[in-house]
C-alpha positions as a printed Julia matrix, in Angstrom:
362×3 Matrix{Float64}:
 45.13   -6.97  -111.03
 42.91   -8.82  -114.25
 44.92   -6.75  -117.6
 48.35   -8.11  -116.1
 47.53  -11.81  -115.78
 45.94  -11.47  -118.91
 48.99  -10.02  -120.47
 51.52  -12.59  -118.39
 49.29  -15.48  -120.43
 49.86  -13.82  -123.84
 53.71  -13.61  -122.39
 53.68  -17.24  -121.64
 51.99  -18.22  -125.41
 54.32  -16.15  -127.32
 57.43  -17.47  -125.14
 58.54  -14.38  -123.84
 59.79  -13.72  -119.85
 59.22  -10.58  -119.04
 57.6    -7.14  -120.89
 59.06   -3.92  -120.98
 57.41   -0.56  -120.94
 59.52    2.41  -121.41
 58.17    6.22  -120.65
 60.99    8.67  -122.06
 59.65   12.23  -123.19
 57.32   10.05  -125.67
 55.0     8.28  -123.65
 53.73    4.93  -124.01
 49.94    5.04  -123.59
 49.95    1.31  -122.08
 51.86    2.7   -119.37
 49.02    5.24  -118.4
 46.8     2.23  -118.57
 48.41   -0.25  -116.63
 49.36    2.6   -113.84
 47.24    4.72  -114.15
 49.94    7.56  -114.03
 51.92    9.15  -116.68
 55.63    9.81  -115.76
 58.71   10.42  -117.86
 61.36    8.12  -117.48
 59.62    5.36  -115.98
 59.47    1.71  -116.28
 57.31   -1.54  -115.93
 58.69   -4.64  -115.73
 56.37   -7.52  -116.48
 57.71  -10.5   -115.98
 55.79  -14.01  -117.07
 55.77  -15.65  -113.65
 55.97  -13.02  -110.77
 54.92   -9.39  -110.08
 55.09   -6.85  -111.99
 57.51   -4.35  -110.88
 56.96   -0.34  -111.77
 60.18    1.49  -111.91
 60.21    4.91  -111.08
 62.99    8.0   -110.35
 63.76    9.29  -106.66
 61.65   12.47  -107.85
 58.47   10.33  -108.06
 58.53    7.71  -106.11
 56.43    8.87  -103.7
 54.08   10.29  -106.11
 53.63    6.26  -107.38
 53.59    4.68  -103.88
 50.3     6.62  -103.3
 48.28    6.45  -107.16
 50.14    3.98  -108.97
 47.72    0.54  -109.91
 50.91   -1.35  -109.67
 51.83   -1.63  -105.85
 55.3    -3.05  -106.01
 57.13    0.25  -106.99
 60.79    1.29  -106.81
 63.09    3.66  -107.5
 66.04    3.61  -109.86
 69.38    5.47  -109.64
 70.84    3.89  -112.78
 67.9     2.21  -114.45
 69.55    0.24  -117.47
 71.91   -1.36  -115.12
 69.24   -2.04  -111.65
 66.42   -3.58  -114.64
 69.34   -5.34  -116.13
 69.87   -7.47  -112.31
 65.56   -8.04  -112.4
 65.9    -9.51  -115.76
 68.5   -12.31  -114.46
 68.03  -15.47  -115.94
 65.44  -13.8   -118.66
 66.8   -14.47  -122.15
 63.54  -12.66  -124.32
 62.16   -9.36  -123.82
 59.26   -8.01  -125.31
 59.47   -4.24  -126.28
 56.48   -2.2   -127.51
 58.9    -0.92  -130.02
 56.33    2.14  -131.64
 57.13    3.96  -128.81
 60.75    2.91  -128.6
 63.15    5.15  -130.41
 65.81    3.81  -132.33
 68.9     5.15  -130.38
 66.61    3.17  -127.08
 66.74    0.44  -128.65
 70.14    0.46  -129.52
 70.91    1.1   -126.21
 69.54   -1.32  -124.96
 71.13   -3.78  -127.09
 74.12   -2.73  -126.37
 73.64   -2.75  -122.15
 72.14   -5.82  -122.18
 74.0    -8.18  -124.97
 72.49  -11.73  -124.94
 69.24  -10.56  -124.52
 66.6   -11.11  -127.52
 63.77   -9.22  -128.3
 60.44   -9.92  -129.24
 57.18   -6.99  -130.23
 54.54   -6.97  -128.01
 52.24   -4.15  -129.26
 49.5    -7.04  -130.52
 49.6    -8.45  -126.55
 48.58   -4.89  -125.21
 46.04   -4.13  -128.17
 43.87   -7.23  -127.37
 44.22   -6.56  -123.65
 43.02   -3.17  -124.28
 40.34   -3.65  -126.63
 38.23   -5.58  -123.98
 37.0    -2.94  -121.43
 36.15   -4.25  -118.02
 33.42   -2.84  -116.1
 35.39   -0.4   -114.3
 36.84    1.13  -117.96
 33.14    1.3   -119.72
 31.91    3.24  -116.82
 34.93    5.39  -116.35
 33.94    6.03  -120.22
 30.62    6.54  -119.4
 31.32    9.2   -117.04
 33.45   11.26  -119.41
 30.31   11.21  -122.2
 27.68   12.35  -119.4
 30.2    14.88  -118.93
 30.03   15.81  -122.65
 26.38   15.75  -122.71
 26.61   17.81  -120.22
 29.04   20.49  -121.86
 26.96   20.55  -124.93
 23.52   20.95  -122.83
 25.13   24.36  -121.34
 26.81   25.28  -124.08
 22.89   25.46  -126.12
 21.61   27.3   -123.6
 23.81   29.75  -123.41
 23.63   30.51  -127.11
 19.99   30.43  -126.71
 20.17   33.28  -124.1
 23.55   35.29  -124.2
 24.57   34.68  -127.75
 26.31   37.63  -127.78
 29.16   36.16  -125.82
 29.95   33.69  -128.21
 31.76   36.13  -131.19
 34.42   33.68  -132.62
 34.86   29.53  -133.19
 37.14   30.47  -130.44
 34.93   31.86  -127.62
 32.86   28.52  -128.23
 36.65   26.16  -127.85
 37.6    28.36  -124.8
 34.14   27.49  -123.46
 33.93   23.94  -123.93
 37.6    23.5   -122.58
 36.67   25.54  -119.65
 34.2    23.32  -118.97
 35.43   20.32  -119.45
 38.31   21.47  -117.05
 35.88   21.98  -114.27
 33.46   19.0   -114.61
 36.07   16.58  -116.03
 40.1    16.71  -115.85
 40.3    18.27  -118.87
 39.54   17.96  -122.64
 40.65   14.66  -124.15
 41.85   16.19  -127.66
 41.62   19.29  -129.47
 38.38   21.19  -129.66
 37.19   21.76  -133.03
 34.7    24.3   -133.59
 34.56   24.48  -137.16
 31.38   26.98  -138.76
 30.52   28.26  -141.93
 33.03   26.55  -144.79
 35.32   25.73  -141.93
 32.75   22.75  -141.43
 33.93   20.98  -144.52
 37.68   20.45  -142.94
 37.44   17.73  -140.97
 39.98   18.26  -138.49
 40.0    21.84  -138.4
 41.34   24.09  -135.83
 39.3    26.68  -134.15
 39.98   30.21  -135.06
 39.63   33.94  -133.61
 37.07   34.43  -136.38
 34.07   35.65  -136.69
 31.25   32.7   -136.51
 30.3    32.09  -139.94
 26.44   31.74  -140.96
 25.66   28.04  -141.51
 26.72   24.42  -140.15
 28.83   24.56  -137.13
 30.68   21.48  -136.32
 31.69   20.46  -132.75
 34.33   17.68  -131.98
 35.02   17.49  -128.64
 36.0    14.84  -125.88
 36.23   15.24  -121.54
 39.24   12.76  -120.03
 37.27   12.18  -116.37
 39.81    9.64  -114.77
 42.49    8.91  -118.01
 39.62    7.74  -119.91
 37.95    9.55  -122.67
 34.45   10.61  -124.62
 34.9    11.71  -128.04
 31.47   13.73  -129.6
 30.53   14.86  -132.36
 27.21   17.63  -132.74
 26.43   19.93  -135.54
 24.22   23.02  -135.22
 22.91   25.77  -137.4
 23.65   29.44  -137.0
 20.96   31.25  -139.16
 17.69   29.37  -140.89
 18.86   25.82  -143.36
 17.03   25.84  -146.68
 15.66   22.65  -147.42
 18.01   21.31  -149.22
 20.55   21.71  -146.31
 17.95   20.81  -143.8
 18.28   17.51  -145.98
 21.82   16.58  -146.22
 21.6    17.04  -141.96
 19.13   14.61  -142.19
 21.3    11.9   -144.46
 24.41   12.51  -141.52
 21.55   11.43  -138.68
 20.31    8.54  -140.83
 23.67    7.24  -141.13
 25.04    7.68  -137.97
 21.58    6.08  -136.43
 21.21    3.21  -138.74
 24.96    2.55  -138.32
 24.13    2.1   -134.53
 20.56   -0.07  -135.1
 22.76   -2.37  -136.8
 25.16   -2.69  -134.04
 25.23   -6.32  -133.03
 27.65   -9.32  -130.64
 29.38  -11.18  -133.66
 29.01   -8.49  -136.54
 32.03   -7.41  -138.67
 32.85   -3.71  -138.38
 33.18   -3.13  -141.99
 29.93   -4.28  -142.82
 28.55   -2.0   -140.43
 30.5     1.04  -141.5
 29.53   -0.37  -145.31
 25.77   -0.02  -144.2
 26.21    3.44  -143.03
 27.37    4.88  -146.43
 24.21    3.47  -148.32
 22.98    7.09  -148.89
 26.48    8.98  -149.45
 30.29    8.38  -148.54
 32.7    10.56  -146.84
 36.56   10.55  -146.56
 36.6     8.87  -143.56
 36.18    5.5   -140.77
 33.04    5.35  -139.87
 34.19    5.25  -136.31
 37.46    4.01  -133.74
 37.99    2.66  -130.16
 38.11    4.86  -127.9
 39.45    3.94  -124.26
 42.91    5.67  -122.75
 42.91    7.07  -126.22
 41.05    9.14  -128.25
 41.89    6.33  -131.48
 42.74    2.64  -130.09
 41.09   -1.03  -131.12
 39.01   -1.86  -132.61
 39.1    -0.68  -135.82
 36.1     0.94  -137.52
 36.44    0.96  -141.32
 35.74   -0.05  -144.15
 39.03   -2.38  -143.62
 38.53   -3.42  -140.41
 38.92   -7.0   -139.36
 37.26   -6.63  -135.74
 34.22   -8.36  -134.98
 32.14   -6.46  -132.44
 32.97   -8.45  -129.29
 31.16   -7.65  -125.51
 32.64   -4.62  -124.13
 34.17   -2.99  -126.86
 33.84    0.01  -127.05
 33.82    2.43  -130.05
 32.74    5.4   -131.98
 30.64    6.04  -134.74
 30.4     9.15  -136.37
 29.69    9.46  -140.2
 30.16   13.0   -141.74
 29.22   15.04  -145.13
 31.8    17.59  -146.78
 31.37   19.42  -149.19
 34.56   21.79  -149.84
 34.61   24.93  -149.58
 31.06   25.03  -148.75
 29.88   23.01  -145.54
 30.33   20.13  -143.33
 27.79   17.9   -140.98
 29.16   15.32  -138.43
 27.29   13.03  -135.5
 29.15   11.06  -133.44
 28.45    9.37  -130.63
 30.4     7.09  -127.96
 29.09    2.85  -127.79
 29.19    0.42  -125.31
 28.58   -2.92  -126.67
 27.2    -4.89  -123.13
 25.86   -8.86  -123.68
 22.28   -7.87  -124.31
 22.04   -4.15  -125.57
 24.27   -1.47  -127.37
 24.97    1.58  -124.91
 24.94    4.72  -126.2
 27.07    6.89  -124.22
 26.73   10.14  -125.41
 23.08   11.65  -125.41
 23.0    14.59  -126.5
 20.06   15.61  -128.98
 20.71   15.06  -132.7
 17.74   17.04  -133.97
 19.36   20.17  -135.91
 19.46   23.07  -133.21
 19.34   26.67  -135.14
 20.49   29.79  -133.63
 19.75   33.18  -135.19
 21.33   36.62  -134.3
 19.98   35.96  -130.79
 16.73   33.25  -131.03
 16.99   29.88  -130.61
 14.88   27.54  -132.56
 15.2    23.5   -132.96
 14.49   22.26  -136.91
 12.91   18.54  -136.47
 14.18   16.25  -139.47
 11.45   15.84  -141.94
């Protein structure tokens, strides 16, 4: 497995004998990334010079044997004792401490006396920041499903407006399609109408849809990889000022995407997106098996755009107690092109009580 080999090369460079990933009730996303499974109470041992070993309970053994990307699967009865035997002759162990509790760390130190521990979080971050062709294609499929959901939703809002009375009605429609066409929603769907749209992380309520802008922020999980799209629609008839504000956000999104180029600093892209207005969050974030991962797409980012990075671009405008607007796209940087994975229209779609119109930005 290409990524395992990359991790092993990093272990050798950092003089780490073996890396250990641990899933308890706290799930380490790197376990999902490397094994394709998210099993409680499982361990992944990656020696620097030999085959990776996936240690699972007897209950999960057959499942792991069938579906794991790691083919060397063993079942344990007393995992700490059995893994200790696998670690014979290995003194420096790499741990991803972000997903290990203090109690677990103390247990390891007690049970495995004489071992030294080094953090490995940057090793996994580096491995995951550059996508393989297979990973990028899964992200592309997840984005295509999100586009299909948005298209279906807007058609239903046009022809069957009466079925959507509350924000939750729209959220449930999106979540049902995400489960039907993909592997479910990749995070809690946001449907924020009227003044609620001014809250970037709003949770949809069982309240009537308000007139004005409505932010839809959702994603689909497909074979462990996710999409993350935001589109803003309008209920009612927008004023000239509202169309102008929407156009500013649309311009910020498109300006940032047009500026993307391998070798450029992501903090510079973030800065360019804020030409007409500022906003209270990062321009975007990396995507993969997690909704938020490397690279960092913010004013403080130290990351430079590289081939096969995948990330979002999502400027937004928020006026408390009045309105919010956000437009977000998923991006894949190939050797020769900036590929926009999400392709849903960015024109302002406006819905009357039972009618539909398309407002072209001036």
